[in-house]
Short mmCIF file of C-alpha atoms and ligand atoms in Angstrom, two decimals:
data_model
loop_
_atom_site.label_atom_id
_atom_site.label_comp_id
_atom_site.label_asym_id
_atom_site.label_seq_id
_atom_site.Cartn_x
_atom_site.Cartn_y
_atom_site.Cartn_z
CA UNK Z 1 197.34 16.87 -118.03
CA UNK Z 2 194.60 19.43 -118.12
CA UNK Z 3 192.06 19.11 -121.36
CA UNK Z 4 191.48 21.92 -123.81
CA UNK Z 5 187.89 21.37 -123.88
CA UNK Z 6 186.17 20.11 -120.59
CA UNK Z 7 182.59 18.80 -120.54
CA UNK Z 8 180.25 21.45 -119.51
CA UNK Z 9 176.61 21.76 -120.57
CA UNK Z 10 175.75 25.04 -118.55
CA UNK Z 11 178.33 27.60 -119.46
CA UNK Z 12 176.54 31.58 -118.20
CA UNK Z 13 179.32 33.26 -119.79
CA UNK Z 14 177.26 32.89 -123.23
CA UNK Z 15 175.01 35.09 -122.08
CA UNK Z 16 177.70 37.71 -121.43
CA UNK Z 17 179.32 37.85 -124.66
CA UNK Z 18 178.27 41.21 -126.37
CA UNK Z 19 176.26 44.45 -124.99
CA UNK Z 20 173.25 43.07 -127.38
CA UNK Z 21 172.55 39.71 -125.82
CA UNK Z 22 173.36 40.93 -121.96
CA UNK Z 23 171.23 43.99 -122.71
CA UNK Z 24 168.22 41.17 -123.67
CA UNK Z 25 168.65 38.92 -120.59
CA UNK Z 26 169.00 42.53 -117.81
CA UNK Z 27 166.75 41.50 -114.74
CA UNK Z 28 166.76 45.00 -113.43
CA UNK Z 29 166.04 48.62 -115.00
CA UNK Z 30 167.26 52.42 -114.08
CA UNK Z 31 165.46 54.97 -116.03
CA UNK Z 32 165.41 58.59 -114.71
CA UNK Z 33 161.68 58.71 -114.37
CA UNK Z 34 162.33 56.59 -111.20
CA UNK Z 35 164.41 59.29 -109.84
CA UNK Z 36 163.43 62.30 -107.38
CA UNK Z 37 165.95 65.04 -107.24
CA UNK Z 38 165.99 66.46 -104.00
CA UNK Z 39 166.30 70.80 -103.82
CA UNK Z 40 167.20 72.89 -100.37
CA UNK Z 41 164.68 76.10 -101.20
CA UNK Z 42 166.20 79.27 -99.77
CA UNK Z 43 164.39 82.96 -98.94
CA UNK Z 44 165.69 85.48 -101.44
CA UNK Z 45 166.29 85.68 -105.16
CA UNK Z 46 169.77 84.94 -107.21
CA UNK Z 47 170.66 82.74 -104.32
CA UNK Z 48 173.22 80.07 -105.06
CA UNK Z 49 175.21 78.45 -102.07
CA UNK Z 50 177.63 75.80 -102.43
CA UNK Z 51 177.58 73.09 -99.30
CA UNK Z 52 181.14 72.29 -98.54
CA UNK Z 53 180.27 68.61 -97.75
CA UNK Z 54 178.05 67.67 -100.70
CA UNK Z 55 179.98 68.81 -104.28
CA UNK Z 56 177.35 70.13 -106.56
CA UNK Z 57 174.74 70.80 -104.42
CA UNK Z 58 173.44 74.23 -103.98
CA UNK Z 59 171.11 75.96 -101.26
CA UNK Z 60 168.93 77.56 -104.10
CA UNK Z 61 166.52 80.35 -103.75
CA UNK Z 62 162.92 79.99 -106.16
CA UNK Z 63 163.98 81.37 -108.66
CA UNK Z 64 167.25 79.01 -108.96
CA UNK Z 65 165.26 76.32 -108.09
CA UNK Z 66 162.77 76.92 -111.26
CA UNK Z 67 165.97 76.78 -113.88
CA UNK Z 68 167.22 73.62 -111.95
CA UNK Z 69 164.25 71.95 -112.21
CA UNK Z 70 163.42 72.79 -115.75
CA UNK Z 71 166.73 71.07 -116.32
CA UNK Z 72 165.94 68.03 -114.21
CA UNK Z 73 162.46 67.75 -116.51
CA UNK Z 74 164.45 67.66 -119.80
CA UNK Z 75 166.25 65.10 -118.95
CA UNK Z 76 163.53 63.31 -117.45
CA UNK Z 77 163.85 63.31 -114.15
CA UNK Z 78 160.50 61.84 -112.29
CA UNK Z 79 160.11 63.89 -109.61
CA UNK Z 80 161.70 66.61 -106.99
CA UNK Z 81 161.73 66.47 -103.19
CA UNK Z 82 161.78 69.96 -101.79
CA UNK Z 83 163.18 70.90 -97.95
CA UNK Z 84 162.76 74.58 -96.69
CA UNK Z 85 165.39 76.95 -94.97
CA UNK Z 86 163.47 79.77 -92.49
CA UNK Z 87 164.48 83.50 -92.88
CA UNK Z 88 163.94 82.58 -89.08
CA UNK Z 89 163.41 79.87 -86.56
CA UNK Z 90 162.30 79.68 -83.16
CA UNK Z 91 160.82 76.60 -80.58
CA UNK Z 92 157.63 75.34 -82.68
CA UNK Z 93 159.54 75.59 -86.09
CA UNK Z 94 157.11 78.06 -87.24
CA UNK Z 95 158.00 79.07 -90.67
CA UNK Z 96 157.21 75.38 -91.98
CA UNK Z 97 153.69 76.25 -92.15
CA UNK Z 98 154.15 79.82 -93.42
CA UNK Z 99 152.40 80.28 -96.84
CA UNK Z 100 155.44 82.78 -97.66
CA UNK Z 101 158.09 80.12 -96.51
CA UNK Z 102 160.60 79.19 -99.16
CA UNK Z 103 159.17 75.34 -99.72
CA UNK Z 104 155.78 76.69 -100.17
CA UNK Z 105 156.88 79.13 -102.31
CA UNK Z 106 158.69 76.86 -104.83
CA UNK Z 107 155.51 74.86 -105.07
CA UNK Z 108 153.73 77.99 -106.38
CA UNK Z 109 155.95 78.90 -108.83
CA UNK Z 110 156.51 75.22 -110.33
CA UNK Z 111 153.08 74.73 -110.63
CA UNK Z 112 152.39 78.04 -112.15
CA UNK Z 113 154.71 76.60 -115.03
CA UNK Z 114 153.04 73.41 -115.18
CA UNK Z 115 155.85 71.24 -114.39
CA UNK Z 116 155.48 67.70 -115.47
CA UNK Z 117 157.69 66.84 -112.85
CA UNK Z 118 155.89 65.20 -109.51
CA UNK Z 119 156.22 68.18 -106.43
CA UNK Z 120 157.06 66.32 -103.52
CA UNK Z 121 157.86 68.36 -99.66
CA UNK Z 122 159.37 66.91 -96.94
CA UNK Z 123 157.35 67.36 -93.91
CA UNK Z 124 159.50 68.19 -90.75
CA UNK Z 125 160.32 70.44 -88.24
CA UNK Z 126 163.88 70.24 -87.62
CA UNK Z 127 165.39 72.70 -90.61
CA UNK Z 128 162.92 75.33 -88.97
CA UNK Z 129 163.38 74.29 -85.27
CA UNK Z 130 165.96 76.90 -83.15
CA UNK Z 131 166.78 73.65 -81.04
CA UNK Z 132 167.11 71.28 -84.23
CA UNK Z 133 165.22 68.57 -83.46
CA UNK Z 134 161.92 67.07 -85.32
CA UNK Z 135 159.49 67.91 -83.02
CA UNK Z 136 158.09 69.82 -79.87
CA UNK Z 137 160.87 69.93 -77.07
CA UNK Z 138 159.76 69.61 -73.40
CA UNK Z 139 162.07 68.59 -70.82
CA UNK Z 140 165.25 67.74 -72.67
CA UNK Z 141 162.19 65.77 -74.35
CA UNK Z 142 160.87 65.19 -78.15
CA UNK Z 143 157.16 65.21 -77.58
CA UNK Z 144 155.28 62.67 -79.56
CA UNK Z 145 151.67 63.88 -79.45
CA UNK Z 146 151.70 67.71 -79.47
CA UNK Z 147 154.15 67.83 -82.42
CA UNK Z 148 151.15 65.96 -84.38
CA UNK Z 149 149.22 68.96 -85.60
CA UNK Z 150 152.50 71.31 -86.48
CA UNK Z 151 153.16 68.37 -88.56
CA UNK Z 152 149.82 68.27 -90.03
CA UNK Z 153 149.61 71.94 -90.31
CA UNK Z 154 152.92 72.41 -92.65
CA UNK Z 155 151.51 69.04 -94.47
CA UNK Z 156 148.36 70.96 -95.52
CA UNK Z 157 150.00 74.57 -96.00
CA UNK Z 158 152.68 72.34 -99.06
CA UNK Z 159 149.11 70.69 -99.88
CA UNK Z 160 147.65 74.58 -100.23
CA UNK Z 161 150.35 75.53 -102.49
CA UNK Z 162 149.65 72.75 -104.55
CA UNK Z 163 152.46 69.73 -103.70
CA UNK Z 164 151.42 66.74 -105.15
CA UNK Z 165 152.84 64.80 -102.77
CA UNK Z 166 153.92 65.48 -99.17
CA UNK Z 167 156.47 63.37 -97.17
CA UNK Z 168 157.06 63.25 -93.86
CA UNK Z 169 160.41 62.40 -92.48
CA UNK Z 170 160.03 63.26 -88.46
CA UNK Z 171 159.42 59.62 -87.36
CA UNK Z 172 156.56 60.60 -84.54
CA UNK Z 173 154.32 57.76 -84.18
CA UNK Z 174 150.92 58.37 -85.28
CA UNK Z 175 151.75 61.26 -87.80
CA UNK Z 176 150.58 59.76 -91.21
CA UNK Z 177 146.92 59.08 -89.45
CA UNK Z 178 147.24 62.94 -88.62
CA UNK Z 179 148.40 64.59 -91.59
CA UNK Z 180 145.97 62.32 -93.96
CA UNK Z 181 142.46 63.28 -91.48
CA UNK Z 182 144.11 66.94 -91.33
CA UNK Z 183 144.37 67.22 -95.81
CA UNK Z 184 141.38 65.34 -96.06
CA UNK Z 185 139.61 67.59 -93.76
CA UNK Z 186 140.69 70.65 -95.68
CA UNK Z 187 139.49 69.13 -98.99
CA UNK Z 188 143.19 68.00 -99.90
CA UNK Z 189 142.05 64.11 -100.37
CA UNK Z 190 143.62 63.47 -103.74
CA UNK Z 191 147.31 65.02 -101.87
CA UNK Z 192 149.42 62.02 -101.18
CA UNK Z 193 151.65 60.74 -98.63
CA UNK Z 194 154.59 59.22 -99.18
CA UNK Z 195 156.02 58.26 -95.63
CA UNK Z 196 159.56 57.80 -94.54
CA UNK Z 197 158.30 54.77 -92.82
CA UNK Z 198 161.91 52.77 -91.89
CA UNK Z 199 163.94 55.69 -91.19
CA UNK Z 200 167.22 55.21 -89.47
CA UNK Z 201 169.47 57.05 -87.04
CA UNK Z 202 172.24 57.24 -89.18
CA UNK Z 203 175.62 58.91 -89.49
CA UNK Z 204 174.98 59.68 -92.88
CA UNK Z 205 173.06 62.41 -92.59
CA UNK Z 206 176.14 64.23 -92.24
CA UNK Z 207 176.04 66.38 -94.77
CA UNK Z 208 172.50 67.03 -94.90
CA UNK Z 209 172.48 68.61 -91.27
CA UNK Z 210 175.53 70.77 -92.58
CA UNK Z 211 173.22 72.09 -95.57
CA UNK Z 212 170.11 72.27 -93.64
CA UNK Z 213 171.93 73.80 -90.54
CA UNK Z 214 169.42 71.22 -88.16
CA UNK Z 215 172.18 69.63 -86.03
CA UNK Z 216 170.46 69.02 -83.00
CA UNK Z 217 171.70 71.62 -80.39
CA UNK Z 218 171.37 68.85 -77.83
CA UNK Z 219 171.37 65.04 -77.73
CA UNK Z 220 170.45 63.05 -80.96
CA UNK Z 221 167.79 61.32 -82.90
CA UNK Z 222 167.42 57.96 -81.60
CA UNK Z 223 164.76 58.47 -79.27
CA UNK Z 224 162.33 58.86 -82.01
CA UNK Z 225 164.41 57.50 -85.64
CA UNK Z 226 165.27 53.52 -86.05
CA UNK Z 227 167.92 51.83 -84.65
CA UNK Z 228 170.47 50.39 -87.19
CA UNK Z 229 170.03 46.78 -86.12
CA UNK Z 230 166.44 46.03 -86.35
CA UNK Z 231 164.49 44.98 -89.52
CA UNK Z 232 161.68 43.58 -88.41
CA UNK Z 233 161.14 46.44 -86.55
CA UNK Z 234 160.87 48.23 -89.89
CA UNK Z 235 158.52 46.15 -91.49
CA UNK Z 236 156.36 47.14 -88.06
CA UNK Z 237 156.69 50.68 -89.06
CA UNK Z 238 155.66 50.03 -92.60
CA UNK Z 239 152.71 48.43 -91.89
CA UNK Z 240 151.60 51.21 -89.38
CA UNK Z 241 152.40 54.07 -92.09
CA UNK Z 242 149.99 51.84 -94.55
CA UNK Z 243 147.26 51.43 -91.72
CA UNK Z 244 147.08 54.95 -91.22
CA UNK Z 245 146.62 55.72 -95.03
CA UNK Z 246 150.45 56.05 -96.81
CA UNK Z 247 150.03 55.80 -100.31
CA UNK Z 248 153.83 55.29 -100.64
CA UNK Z 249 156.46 53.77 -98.36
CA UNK Z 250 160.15 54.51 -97.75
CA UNK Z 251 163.04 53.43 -96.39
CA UNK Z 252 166.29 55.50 -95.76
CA UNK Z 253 169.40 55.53 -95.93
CA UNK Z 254 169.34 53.37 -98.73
CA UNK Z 255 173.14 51.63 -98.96
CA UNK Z 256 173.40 50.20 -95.35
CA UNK Z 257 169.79 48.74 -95.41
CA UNK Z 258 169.46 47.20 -99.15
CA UNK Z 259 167.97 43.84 -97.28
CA UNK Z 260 165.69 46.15 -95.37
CA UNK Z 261 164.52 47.25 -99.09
CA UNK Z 262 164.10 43.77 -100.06
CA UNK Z 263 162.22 42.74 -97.02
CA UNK Z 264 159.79 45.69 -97.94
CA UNK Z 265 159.53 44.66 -101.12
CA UNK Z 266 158.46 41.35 -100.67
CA UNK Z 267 156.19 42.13 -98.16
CA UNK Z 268 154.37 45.13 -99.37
CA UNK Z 269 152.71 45.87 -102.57
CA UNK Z 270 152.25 49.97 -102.35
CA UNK Z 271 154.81 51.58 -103.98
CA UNK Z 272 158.40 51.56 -102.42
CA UNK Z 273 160.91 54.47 -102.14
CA UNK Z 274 164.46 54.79 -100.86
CA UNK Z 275 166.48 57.46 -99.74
CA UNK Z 276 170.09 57.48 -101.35
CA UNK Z 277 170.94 59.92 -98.81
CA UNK Z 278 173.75 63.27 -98.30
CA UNK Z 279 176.25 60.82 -96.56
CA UNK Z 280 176.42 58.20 -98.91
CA UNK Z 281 176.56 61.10 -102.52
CA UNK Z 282 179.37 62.25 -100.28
CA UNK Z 283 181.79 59.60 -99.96
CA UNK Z 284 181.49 58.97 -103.90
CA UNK Z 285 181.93 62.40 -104.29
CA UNK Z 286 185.03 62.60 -102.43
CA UNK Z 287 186.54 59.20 -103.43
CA UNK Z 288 185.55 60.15 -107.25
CA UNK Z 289 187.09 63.95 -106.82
CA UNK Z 290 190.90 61.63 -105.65
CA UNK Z 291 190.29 59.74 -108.73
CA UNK Z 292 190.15 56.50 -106.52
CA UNK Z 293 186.75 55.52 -108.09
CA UNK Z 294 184.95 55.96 -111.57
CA UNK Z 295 181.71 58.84 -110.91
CA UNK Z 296 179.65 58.05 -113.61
CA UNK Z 297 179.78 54.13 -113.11
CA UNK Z 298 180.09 54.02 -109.67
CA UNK Z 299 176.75 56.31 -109.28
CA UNK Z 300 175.15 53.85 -112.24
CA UNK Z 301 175.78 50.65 -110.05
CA UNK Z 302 174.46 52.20 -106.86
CA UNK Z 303 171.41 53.23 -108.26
CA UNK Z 304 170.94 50.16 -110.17
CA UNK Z 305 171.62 48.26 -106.62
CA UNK Z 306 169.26 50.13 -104.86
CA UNK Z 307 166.55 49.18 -107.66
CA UNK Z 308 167.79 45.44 -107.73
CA UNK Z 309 167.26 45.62 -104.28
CA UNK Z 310 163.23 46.64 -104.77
CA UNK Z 311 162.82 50.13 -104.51
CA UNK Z 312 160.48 51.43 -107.64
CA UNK Z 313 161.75 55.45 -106.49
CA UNK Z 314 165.17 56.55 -105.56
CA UNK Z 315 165.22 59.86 -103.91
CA UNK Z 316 169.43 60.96 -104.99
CA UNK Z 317 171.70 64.10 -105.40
CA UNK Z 318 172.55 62.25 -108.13
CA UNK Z 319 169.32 62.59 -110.09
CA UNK Z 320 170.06 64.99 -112.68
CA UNK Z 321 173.69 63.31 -113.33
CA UNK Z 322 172.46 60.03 -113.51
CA UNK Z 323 169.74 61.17 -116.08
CA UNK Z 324 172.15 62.91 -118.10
CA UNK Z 325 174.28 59.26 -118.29
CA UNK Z 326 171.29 57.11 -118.66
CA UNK Z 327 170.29 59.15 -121.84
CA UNK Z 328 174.00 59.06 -123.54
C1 PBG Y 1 164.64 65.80 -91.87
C2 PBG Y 1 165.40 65.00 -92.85
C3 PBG Y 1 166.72 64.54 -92.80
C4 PBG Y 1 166.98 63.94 -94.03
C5 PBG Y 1 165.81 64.01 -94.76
N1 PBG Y 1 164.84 64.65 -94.01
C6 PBG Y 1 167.76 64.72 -91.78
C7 PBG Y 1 167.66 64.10 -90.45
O1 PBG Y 1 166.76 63.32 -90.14
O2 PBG Y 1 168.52 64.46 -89.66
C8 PBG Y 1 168.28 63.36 -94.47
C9 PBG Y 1 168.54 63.40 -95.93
C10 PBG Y 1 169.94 63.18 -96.32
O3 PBG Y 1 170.84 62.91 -95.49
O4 PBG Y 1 170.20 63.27 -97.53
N2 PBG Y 1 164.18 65.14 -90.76
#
């Protein structure tokens, strides 16, 4: 016969019993200063475009972009990531060095209004590429070397407008030791770099492509972004994007590769990012939207994952939701 009382000395449900003592004995914060909310700038004014694949998420021009990010401060939001759409592109992806391109633009205005929150860019050439892809095309070819100083060039024109931070998402080898001689050399040396060090070829950039419109017209990207399997290559690439001078570290997407966080993590001590990317707000947007999951928790335990995992920053799409929850 089974006994009403059995003999155990270590019982962890205690600990679980009310909000009060589990809230006392939490191994792992969220707070929305570790969040970056990331903005697609647009040329023009009153400029408000839904993207089909990513609910809630607008192609915004400046001025839209101002109110949304006042919003995003309020609720204490730590930062924004900002990605340009040309009027135009062409070959060399031009307009992402243009001092009247959207991105740069946007960095203007928000520090005109003394934002508190931290400007960040993304450095790349494949929204402003005709051909899509994240660098110089020769050949059917990505060319490493010669796409070094466009790089470097739109790095120091967000620098210029006044980003605080600039992040480079290409993958070309060798492009944080470029970008950090080029801002230094035009007396930018207090602009930082946070690198998308361990970036994958993933499907779940989906959605970004769609509201970027930088699908590449030919092949893909895994000539020159990570290939899902490999970890240690990552930590390789880390340790490269330090060498060269990154002052911060990412690694993206962020679901698929939480033990690629954690390796980072423990191996690293500069400051560690991930990238909860389009793909994976989608499929919780689309699951929550059939009622099949709960937003607002689901969203809460993803972030808190990705945190638990290592990462001190979480860029999301999420960011301004997850702020709004945190503070309830
Ligand atoms: C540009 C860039 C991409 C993302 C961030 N920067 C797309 C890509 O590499 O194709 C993806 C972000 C997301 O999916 O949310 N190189």
């Amino acid at each position: 016969m089974p006994r009403a009382f059995a003999d155990l000395i270590h019982r962890p449900r205690r600990l679980r019993r009310t909000e009060a003592l589990r809230r006392l004995v939490r191994e792992t914060t969220l707070g929305a200063g570790n969040l970056v909310m990331p903005y697609f700038v647009m040329p023009g004014t009153r400029k408000r475009e839904p993207i089909a694949s990513m609910p809630g998420v607008f192609r915004l021009s400046v001025d839209e972009v101002l109110r949304e990010a006042d919003e995003a401060e309020r609720l204490g939001v730590g930062g924004v990531i900002l990605f340009g759409l040309p009027a135009r592109k062409d070959a060399r992806g031009s307009e992402a060095w243009s001092p009247r391109g959207a991105v740069q633009q946007a960095v203007v205005a928000l520090k005109r209004r003394k934002t508190g929150l931290v400007v960040m860019t993304d450095v790349c050439l494949c929204e402003y590429t005709s051909h899509g892809h994240c660098g110089l095309v020769r050949g059917g070819e990505v060319q490493n070397d010669p796409t070094l100083p466009l790089l470097a060039r739109a790095a120091v024109s967000h620098a210029r407008a006044g980003a605080d931070v600039v992040a480079p998402s290409d993958m070309m080898d060798g492009r944080i030791g470029a970008i950090r001689r080029a801002l230094d050399a035009a007396w930018f040396r207090e602009t930082a770099i946070l690198a998308y060090a361990a970036k994958y070829a993933s499907a779940f950039y989906g959605p970004f492509r769609d509201a970027a419109g930088s699908v590449p017209a030919f092949g893909d990207r895994r000539g020159y972004q990570m290939d899902p399997p490999n970890a240690r290559d990552a930590m390789r690439e880390i340790e490269l994007d330090l060498k060269e001078g990154a002052d911060m570290v990412m690694v993206k997407p962020a679901l698929a590769y939480l033990d690629v966080i954690r390796r980072a993590r423990d191996r690293f001590d500069a400051p560690l990012a991930a990238y909860n990317v389009s793909g994976e707000y989608a499929m919780v947007k689309a699951a929550a939207a059939k009622g099949w999951v709960d937003e607002r928790r689901t969203v809460l335990e993803i972030l808190t994952g990705i945190r638990r995992a290592g990462a001190s920053i979480i860029l999301t799409y999420h960011a301004k939701d997850a702020a709004k929850w945190l503070d309830e």
